[in-house]
mmCIF file of C-alpha atoms in Angstrom:
data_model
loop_
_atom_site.group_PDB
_atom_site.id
_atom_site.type_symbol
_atom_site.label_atom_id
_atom_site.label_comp_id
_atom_site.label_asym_id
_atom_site.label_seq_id
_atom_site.Cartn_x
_atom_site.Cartn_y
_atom_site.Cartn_z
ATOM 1 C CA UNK A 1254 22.954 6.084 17.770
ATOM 2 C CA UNK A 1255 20.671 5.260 14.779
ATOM 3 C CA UNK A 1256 17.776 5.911 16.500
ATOM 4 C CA UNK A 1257 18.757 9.527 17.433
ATOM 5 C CA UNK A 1258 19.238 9.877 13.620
ATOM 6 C CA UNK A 1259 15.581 9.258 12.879
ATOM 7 C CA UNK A 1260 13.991 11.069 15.899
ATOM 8 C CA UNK A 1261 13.641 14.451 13.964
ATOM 9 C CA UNK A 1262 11.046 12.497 11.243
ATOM 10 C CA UNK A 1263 7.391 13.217 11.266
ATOM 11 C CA UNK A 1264 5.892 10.564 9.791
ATOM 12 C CA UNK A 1265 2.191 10.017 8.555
ATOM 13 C CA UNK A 1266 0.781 6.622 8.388
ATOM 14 C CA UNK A 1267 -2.671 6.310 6.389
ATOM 15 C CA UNK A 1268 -3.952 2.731 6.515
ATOM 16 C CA UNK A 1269 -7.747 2.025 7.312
ATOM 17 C CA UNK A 1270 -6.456 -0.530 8.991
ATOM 18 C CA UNK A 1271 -5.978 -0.648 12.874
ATOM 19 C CA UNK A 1272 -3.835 -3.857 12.805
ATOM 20 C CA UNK A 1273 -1.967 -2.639 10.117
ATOM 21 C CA UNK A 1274 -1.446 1.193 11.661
ATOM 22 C CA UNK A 1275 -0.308 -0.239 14.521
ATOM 23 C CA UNK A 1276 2.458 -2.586 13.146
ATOM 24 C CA UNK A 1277 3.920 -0.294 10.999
ATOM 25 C CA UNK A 1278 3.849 2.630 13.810
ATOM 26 C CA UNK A 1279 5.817 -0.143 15.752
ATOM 27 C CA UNK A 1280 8.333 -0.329 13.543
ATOM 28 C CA UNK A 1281 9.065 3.131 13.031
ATOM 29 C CA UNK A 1282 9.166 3.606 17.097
ATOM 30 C CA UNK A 1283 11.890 0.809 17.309
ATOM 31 C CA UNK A 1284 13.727 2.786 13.900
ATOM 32 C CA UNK A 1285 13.372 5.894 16.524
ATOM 33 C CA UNK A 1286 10.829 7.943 15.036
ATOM 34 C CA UNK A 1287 8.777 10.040 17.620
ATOM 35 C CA UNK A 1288 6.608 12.116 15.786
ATOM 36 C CA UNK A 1289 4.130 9.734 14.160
ATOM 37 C CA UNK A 1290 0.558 10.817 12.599
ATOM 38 C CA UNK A 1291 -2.141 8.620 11.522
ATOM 39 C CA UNK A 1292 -4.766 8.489 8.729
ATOM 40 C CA UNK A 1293 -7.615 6.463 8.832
ATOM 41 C CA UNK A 1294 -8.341 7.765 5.016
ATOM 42 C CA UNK A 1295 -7.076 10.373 2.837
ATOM 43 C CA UNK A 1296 -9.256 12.618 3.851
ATOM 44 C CA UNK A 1297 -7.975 12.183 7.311
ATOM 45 C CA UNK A 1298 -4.290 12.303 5.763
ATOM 46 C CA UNK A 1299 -5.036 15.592 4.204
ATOM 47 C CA UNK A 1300 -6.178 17.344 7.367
ATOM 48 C CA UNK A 1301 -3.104 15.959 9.386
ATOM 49 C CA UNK A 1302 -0.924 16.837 6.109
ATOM 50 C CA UNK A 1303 -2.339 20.247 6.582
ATOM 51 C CA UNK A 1304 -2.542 20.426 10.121
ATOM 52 C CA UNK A 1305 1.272 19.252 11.074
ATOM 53 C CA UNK A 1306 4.976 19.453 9.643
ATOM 54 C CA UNK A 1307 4.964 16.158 7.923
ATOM 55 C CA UNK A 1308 8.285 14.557 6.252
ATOM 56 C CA UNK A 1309 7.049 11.456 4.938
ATOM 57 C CA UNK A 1310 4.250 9.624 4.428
ATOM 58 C CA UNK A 1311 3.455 5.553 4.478
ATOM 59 C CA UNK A 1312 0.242 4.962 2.880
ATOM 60 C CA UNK A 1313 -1.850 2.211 2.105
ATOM 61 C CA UNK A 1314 -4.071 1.956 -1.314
ATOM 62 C CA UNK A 1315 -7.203 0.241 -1.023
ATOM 63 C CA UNK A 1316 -9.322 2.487 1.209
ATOM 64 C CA UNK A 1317 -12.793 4.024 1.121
ATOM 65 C CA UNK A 1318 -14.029 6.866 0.663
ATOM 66 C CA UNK A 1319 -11.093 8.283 -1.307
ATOM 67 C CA UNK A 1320 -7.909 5.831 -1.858
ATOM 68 C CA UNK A 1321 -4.124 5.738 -1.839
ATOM 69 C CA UNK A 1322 -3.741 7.215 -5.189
ATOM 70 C CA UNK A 1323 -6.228 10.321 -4.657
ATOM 71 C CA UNK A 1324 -4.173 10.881 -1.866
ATOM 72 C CA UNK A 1325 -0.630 10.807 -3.565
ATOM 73 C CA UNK A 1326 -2.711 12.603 -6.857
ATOM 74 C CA UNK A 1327 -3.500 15.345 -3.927
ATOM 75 C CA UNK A 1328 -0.274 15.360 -2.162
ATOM 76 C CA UNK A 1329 1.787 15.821 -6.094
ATOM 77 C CA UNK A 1330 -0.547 17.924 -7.711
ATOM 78 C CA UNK A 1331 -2.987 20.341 -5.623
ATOM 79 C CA UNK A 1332 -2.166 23.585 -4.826
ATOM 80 C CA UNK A 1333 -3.206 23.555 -1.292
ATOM 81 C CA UNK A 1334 -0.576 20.729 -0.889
ATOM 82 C CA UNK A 1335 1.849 22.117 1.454
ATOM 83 C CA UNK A 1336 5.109 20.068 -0.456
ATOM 84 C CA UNK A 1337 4.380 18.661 -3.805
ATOM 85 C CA UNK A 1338 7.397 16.573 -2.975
ATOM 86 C CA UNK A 1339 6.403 15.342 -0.125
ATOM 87 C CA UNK A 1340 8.228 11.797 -0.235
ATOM 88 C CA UNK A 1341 5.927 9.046 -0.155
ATOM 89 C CA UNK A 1342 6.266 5.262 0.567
ATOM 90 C CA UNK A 1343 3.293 3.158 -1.027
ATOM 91 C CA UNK A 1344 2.245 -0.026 1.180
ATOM 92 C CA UNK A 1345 -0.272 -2.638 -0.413
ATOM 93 C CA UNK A 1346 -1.460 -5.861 -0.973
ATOM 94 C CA UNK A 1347 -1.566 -5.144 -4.823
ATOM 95 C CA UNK A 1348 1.256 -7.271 -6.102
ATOM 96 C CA UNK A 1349 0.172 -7.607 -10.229
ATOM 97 C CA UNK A 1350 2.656 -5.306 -12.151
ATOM 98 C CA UNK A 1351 -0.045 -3.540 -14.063
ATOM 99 C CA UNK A 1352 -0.856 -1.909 -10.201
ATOM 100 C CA UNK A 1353 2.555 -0.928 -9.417
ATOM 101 C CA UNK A 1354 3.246 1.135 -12.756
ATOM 102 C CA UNK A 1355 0.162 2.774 -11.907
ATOM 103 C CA UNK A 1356 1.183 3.600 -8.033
ATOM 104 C CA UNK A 1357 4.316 4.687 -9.751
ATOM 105 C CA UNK A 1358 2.507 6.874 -12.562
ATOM 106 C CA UNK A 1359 0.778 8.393 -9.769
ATOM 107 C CA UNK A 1360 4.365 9.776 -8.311
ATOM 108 C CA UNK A 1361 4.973 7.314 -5.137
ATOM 109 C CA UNK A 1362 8.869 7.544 -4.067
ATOM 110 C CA UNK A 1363 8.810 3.086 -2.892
ATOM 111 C CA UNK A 1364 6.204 0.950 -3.139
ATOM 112 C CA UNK A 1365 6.321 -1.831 -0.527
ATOM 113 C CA UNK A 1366 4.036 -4.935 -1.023
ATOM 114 C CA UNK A 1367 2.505 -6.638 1.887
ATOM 115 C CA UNK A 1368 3.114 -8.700 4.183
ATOM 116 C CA UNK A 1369 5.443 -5.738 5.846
ATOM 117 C CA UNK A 1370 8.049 -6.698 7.275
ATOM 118 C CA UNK A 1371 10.773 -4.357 9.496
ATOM 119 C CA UNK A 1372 13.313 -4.776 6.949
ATOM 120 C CA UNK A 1373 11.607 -3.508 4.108
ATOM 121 C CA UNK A 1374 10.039 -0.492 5.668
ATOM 122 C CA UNK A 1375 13.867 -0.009 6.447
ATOM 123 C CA UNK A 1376 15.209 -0.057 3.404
ATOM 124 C CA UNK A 1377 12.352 2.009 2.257
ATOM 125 C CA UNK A 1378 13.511 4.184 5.090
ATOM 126 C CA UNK A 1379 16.765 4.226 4.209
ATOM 127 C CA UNK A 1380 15.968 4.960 0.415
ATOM 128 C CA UNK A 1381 13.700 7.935 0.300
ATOM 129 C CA UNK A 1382 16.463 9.491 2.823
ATOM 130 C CA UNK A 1383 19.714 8.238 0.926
ATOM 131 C CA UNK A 1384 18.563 8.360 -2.641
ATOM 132 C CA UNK A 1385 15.865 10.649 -3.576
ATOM 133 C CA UNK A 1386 15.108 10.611 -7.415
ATOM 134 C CA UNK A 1387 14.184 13.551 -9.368
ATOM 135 C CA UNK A 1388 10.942 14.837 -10.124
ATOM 136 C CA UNK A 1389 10.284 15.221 -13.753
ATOM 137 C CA UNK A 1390 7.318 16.721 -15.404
ATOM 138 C CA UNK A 1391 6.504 15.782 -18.863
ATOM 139 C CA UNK A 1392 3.444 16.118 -19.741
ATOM 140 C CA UNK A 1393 0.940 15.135 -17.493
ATOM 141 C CA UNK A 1394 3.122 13.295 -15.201
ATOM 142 C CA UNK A 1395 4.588 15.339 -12.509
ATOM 143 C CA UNK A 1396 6.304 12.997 -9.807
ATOM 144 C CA UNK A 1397 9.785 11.526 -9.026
ATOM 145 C CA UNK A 1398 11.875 10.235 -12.073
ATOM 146 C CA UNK A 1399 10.338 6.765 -12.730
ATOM 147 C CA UNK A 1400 13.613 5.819 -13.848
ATOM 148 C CA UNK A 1401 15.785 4.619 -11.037
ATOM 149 C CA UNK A 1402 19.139 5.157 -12.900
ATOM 150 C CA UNK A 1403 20.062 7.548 -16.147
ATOM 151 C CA UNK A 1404 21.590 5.280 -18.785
ATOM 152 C CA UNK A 1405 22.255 5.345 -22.755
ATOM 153 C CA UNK A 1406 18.502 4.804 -24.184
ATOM 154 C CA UNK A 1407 17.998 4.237 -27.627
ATOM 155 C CA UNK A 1408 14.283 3.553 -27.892
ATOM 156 C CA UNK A 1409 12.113 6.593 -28.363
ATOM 157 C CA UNK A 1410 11.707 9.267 -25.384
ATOM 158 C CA UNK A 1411 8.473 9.247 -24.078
ATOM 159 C CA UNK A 1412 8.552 12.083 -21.746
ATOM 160 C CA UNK A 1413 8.245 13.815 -24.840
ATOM 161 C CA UNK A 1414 4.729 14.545 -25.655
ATOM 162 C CA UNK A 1415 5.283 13.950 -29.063
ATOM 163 C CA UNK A 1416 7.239 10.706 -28.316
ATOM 164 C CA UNK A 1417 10.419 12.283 -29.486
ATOM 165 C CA UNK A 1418 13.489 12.478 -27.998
ATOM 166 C CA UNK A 1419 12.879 15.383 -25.180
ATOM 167 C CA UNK A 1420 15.205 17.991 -23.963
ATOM 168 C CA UNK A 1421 15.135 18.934 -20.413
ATOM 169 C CA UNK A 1422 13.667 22.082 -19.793
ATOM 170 C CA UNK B 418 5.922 23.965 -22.018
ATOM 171 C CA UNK B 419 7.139 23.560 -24.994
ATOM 172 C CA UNK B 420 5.858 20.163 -26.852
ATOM 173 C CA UNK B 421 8.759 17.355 -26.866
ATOM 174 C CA UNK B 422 10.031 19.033 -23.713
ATOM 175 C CA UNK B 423 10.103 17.501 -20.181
ATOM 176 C CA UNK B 424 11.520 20.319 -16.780
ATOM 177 C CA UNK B 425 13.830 18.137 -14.445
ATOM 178 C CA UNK B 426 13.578 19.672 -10.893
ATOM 179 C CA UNK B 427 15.846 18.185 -7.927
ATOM 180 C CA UNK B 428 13.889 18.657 -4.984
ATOM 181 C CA UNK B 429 15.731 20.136 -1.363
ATOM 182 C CA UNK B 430 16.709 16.339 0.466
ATOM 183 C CA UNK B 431 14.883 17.728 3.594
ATOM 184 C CA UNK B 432 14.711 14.212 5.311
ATOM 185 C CA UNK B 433 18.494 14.032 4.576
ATOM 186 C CA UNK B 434 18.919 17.562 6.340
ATOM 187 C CA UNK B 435 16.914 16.675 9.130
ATOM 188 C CA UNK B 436 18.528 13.091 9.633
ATOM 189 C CA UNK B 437 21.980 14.619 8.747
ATOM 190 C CA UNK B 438 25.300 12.275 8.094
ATOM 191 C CA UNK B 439 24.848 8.745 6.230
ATOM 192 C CA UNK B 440 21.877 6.715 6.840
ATOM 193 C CA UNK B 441 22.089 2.902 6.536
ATOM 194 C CA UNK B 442 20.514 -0.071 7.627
ATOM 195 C CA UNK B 443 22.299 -0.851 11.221
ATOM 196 C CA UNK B 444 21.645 -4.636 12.142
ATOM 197 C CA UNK B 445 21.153 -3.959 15.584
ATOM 198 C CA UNK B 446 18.482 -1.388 14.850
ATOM 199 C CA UNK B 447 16.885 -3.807 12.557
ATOM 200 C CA UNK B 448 17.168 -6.578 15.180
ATOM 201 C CA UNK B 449 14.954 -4.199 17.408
ATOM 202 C CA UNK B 450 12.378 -3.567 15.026
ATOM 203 C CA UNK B 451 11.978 -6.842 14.059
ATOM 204 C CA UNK B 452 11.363 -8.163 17.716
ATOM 205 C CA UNK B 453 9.099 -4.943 18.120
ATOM 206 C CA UNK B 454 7.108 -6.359 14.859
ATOM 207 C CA UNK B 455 7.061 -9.795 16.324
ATOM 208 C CA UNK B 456 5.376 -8.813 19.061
ATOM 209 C CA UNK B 457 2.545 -6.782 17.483
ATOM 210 C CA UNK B 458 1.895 -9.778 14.983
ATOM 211 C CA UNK B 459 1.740 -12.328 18.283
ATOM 212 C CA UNK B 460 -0.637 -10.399 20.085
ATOM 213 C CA UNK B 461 -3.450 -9.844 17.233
ATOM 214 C CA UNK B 462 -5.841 -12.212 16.764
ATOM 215 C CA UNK B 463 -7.347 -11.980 13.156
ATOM 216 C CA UNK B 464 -10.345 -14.449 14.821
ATOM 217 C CA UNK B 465 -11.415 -11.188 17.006
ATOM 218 C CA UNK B 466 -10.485 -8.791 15.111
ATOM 219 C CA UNK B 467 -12.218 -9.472 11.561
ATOM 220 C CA UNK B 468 -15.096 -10.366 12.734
ATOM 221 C CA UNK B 469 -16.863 -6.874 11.641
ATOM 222 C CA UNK B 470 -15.183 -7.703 8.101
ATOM 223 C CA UNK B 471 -16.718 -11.182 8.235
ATOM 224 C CA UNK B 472 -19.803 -10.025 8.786
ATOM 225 C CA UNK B 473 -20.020 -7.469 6.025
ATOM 226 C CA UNK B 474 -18.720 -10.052 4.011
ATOM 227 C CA UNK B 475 -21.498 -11.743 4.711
ATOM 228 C CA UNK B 476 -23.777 -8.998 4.471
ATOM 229 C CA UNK B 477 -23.006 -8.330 0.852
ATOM 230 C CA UNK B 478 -23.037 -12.357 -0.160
ATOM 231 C CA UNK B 479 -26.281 -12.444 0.936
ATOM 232 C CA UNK B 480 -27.419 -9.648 -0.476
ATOM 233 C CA UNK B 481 -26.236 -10.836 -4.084
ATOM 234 C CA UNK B 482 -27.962 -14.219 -3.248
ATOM 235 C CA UNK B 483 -30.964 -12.424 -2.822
ATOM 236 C CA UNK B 484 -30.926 -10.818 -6.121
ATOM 237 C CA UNK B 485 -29.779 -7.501 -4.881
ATOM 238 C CA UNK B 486 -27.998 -5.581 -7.782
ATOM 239 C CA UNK B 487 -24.422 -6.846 -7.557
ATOM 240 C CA UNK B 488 -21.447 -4.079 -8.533
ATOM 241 C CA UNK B 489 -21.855 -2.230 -5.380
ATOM 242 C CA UNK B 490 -21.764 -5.367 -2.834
ATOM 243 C CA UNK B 491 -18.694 -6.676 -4.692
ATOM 244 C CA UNK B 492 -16.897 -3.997 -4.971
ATOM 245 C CA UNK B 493 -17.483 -4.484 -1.261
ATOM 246 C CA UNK B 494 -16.057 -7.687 -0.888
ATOM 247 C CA UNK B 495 -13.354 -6.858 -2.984
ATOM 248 C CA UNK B 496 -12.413 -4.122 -0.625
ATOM 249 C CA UNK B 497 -12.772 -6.157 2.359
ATOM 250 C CA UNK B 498 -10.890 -9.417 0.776
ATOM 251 C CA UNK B 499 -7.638 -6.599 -0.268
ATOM 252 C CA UNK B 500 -7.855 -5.609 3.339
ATOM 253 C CA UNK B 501 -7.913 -9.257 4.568
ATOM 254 C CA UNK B 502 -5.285 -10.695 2.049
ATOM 255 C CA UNK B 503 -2.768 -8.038 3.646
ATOM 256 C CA UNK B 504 -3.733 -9.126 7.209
ATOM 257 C CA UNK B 505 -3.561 -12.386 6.693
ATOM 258 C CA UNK B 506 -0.127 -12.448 5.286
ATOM 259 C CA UNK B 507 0.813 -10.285 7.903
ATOM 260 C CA UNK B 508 -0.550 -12.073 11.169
ATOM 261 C CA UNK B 509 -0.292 -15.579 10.246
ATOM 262 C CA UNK B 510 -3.014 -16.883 8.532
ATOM 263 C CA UNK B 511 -1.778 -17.653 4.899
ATOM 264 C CA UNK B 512 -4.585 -19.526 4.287
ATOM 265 C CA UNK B 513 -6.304 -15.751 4.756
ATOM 266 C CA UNK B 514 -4.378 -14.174 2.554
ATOM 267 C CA UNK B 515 -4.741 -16.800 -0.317
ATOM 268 C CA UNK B 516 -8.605 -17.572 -0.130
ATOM 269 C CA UNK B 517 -8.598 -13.977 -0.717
ATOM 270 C CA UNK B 518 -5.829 -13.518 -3.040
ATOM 271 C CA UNK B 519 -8.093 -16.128 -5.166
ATOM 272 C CA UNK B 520 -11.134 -14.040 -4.362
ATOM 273 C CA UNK B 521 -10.109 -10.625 -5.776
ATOM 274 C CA UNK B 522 -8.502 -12.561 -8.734
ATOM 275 C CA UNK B 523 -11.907 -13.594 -9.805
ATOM 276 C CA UNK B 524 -13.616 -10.650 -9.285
ATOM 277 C CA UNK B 525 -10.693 -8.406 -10.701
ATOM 278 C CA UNK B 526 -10.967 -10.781 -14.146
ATOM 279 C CA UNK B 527 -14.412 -8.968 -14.902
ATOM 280 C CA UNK B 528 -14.330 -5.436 -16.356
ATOM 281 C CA UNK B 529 -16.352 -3.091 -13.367
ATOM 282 C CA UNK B 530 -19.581 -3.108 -16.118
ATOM 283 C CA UNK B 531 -18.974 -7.170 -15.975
ATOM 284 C CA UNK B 532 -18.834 -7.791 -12.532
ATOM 285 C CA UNK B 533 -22.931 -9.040 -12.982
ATOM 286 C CA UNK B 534 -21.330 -12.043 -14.948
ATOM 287 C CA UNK B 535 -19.605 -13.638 -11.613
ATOM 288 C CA UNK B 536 -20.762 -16.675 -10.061
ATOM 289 C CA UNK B 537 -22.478 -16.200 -6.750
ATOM 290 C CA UNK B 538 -21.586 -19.371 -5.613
ATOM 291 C CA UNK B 539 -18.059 -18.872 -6.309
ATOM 292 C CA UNK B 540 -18.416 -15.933 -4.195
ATOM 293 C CA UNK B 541 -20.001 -17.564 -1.734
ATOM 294 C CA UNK B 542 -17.813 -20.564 -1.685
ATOM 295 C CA UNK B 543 -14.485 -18.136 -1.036
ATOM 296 C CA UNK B 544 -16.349 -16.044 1.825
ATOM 297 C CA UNK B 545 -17.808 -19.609 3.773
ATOM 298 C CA UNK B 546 -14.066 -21.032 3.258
ATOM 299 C CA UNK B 547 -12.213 -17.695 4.932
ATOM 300 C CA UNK B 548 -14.790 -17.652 7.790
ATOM 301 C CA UNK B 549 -14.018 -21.522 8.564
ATOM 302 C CA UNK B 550 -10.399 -20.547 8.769
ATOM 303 C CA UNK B 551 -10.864 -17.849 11.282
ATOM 304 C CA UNK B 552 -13.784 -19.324 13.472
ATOM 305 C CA UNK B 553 -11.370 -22.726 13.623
ATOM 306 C CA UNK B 554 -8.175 -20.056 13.642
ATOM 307 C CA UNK B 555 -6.162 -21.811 11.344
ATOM 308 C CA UNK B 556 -2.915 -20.547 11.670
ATOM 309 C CA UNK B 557 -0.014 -21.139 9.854
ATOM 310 C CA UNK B 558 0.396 -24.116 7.494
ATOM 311 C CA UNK B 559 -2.501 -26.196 8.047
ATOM 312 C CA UNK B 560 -1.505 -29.591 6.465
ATOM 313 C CA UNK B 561 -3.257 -30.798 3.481
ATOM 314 C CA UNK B 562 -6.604 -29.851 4.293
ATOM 315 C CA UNK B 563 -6.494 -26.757 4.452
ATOM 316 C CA UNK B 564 -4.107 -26.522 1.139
ATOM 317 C CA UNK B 565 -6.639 -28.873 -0.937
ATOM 318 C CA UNK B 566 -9.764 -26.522 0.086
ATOM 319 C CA UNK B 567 -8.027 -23.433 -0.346
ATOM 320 C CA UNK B 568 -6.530 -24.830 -3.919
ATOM 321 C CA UNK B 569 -9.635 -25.928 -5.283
ATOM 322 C CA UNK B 570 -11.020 -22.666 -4.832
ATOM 323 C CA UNK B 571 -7.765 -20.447 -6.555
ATOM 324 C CA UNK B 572 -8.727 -23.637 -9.456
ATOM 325 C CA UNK B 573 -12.383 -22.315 -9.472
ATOM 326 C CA UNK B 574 -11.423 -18.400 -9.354
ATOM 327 C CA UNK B 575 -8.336 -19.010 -12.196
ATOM 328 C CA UNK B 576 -5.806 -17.479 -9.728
ATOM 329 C CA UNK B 577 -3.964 -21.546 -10.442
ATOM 330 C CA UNK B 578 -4.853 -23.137 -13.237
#
């Protein structure tokens, strides 16, 4: 059974949302995930990230006092995060492309745009399982590989600092 | 590290170890979650449940009308109007979602230091036409009504030209 497959997930939703919480909590239930978590914030997040054994987490951006991104920025980069690679599913009404790249930069695993529908959280799901990406840290960055596949590139490399081509470390 | 040089770490696949075998998308599953959704989307009732967001919507209009200096309250609005456009799309009410879409447009199209330069009536105008929706709960696809007010005002904010 499917469901049996996905009971062993902990899952942290952060939404300041109650509506929203609760729809996406429904969904995972019905994908058979027991062990959910909620955020109202990312401070919230934080403590439960802390506090519990979490495997993924579904966050929303837009939220106050601290948003989405200081929460990912956290999650990737402190060193009181318990798994930098904690994978991470980004949920939002941003939709301009400008905002993805920068949920990306920040070193989300999927971004989802709202509505939310079943089927996208499940191929979201299904993703972050099936085909995790690298993490890559040039520079600045540190995050999964913002390139979904490795192909011939002939422009310059700019996960070289110097905007050369880089060599993997 | 080196300058010009970039480390390339492959993470442990713990959800894959904890899942085990091959997950995929399994129809029937899907068809579960889907019905589960359904019902969660049926049973809220944006009317009820934004109110507090209506009023704080309100709050911070009239606060701007009154003079009251202006970043903080819309960065306000535009918080609440994100929060809404998501809602709406999700428990339908497009027009919602696209009377805010239109407001966050206009505010977004104003560097934060600019904000001062937006129209209070335009504000105004996009916070009086979402609580009309909700207090009249205007589901769905309201007919052309609906689609002329709420198309005017994505004219006014630029979303449409």
């Amino acid at each position: 059974m499917q469901e049996a497959r996905l009971q062993r997930l902990s899952v942290l939703i952060v939404d300041d949302n109650h509506n929203m919480r609760e729809l996406v909590r429904t969904i995972l239930q019905a994908l058979g995930v027991v062990n959910i978590y909620e955020g109202r914030e990312s401070e919230h997040a934080i403590t439960k990230i802390r506090d519990f054994s979490i495997d993924l987490v579904v966050t929303d951006w837009v939220m106050e006092p601290k948003d989405g991104l200081d929460l990912v920025k956290w999650i990737r980069t402190s060193p009181d995060s318990p798994d930098n690679f904690l994978p991470i599913i980004m949920v939002t009404g941003h939709t301009e492309k400008a905002r993805i790249t920068e949920a990306r930069d920040a070193g989300i695993n999927e971004f989802m745009a709202k509505p939310i529908s079943a089927r996208a959280l499940y191929r979201r799901l299904v993703s972050v399982i099936e085909h995790p990406r690298q993490f890559v840290r040039p520079g600045s960055y540190f995050g999964p590989d913002r390139r979904r596949k490795v192909e011939p590139f002939a422009g310059a490399d700019r996960r070289g600092d110097d905007g050369n081509k880089a060599s993997a470390a | 590290m080196a300058k010009g040089t970039y480390e390339v770490i492959t993470p442990p696949n713990k959800l894959k170890d904890l899942v085990g075998g091959v997950t995929q998308i399994n129809d029937d599953l899907l068809a579960k979650a889907e019905a589960a959704a359904q019902v969660v989307i049926d049973t809220v009732d944006l009317s009820e449940t934004t109110k507090p967001q209506i009023a704080a919507l309100q709050q911070a209009v009239d606060a701007i009308l009154q003079g009251a200096e202006r970043a903080e309250h819309e960065k306000v609005i535009f918080a609440i109007m994100h929060d809404l456009r998501g809602e709406g799309a999700n428990f339908g009410y497009p027009l919602v979602a696209r009377i805010a879409a239109s407001m966050n447009h206009y505010l977004d199209s104003a560097a934060p230091g600019e904000r001062a330069r937006n129209d209070p009536d335009v504000i105004r105008a996009h916070v009086d036409a979402l609580r009309g929706v909700l207090a009249n709960k205007l589901k769905g696809e309201t007919g052309a009504i609906g689609a002329q007010i709420v198309g005017g005002l994505e004219s006014i904010s630029g979303l449409k030209g």
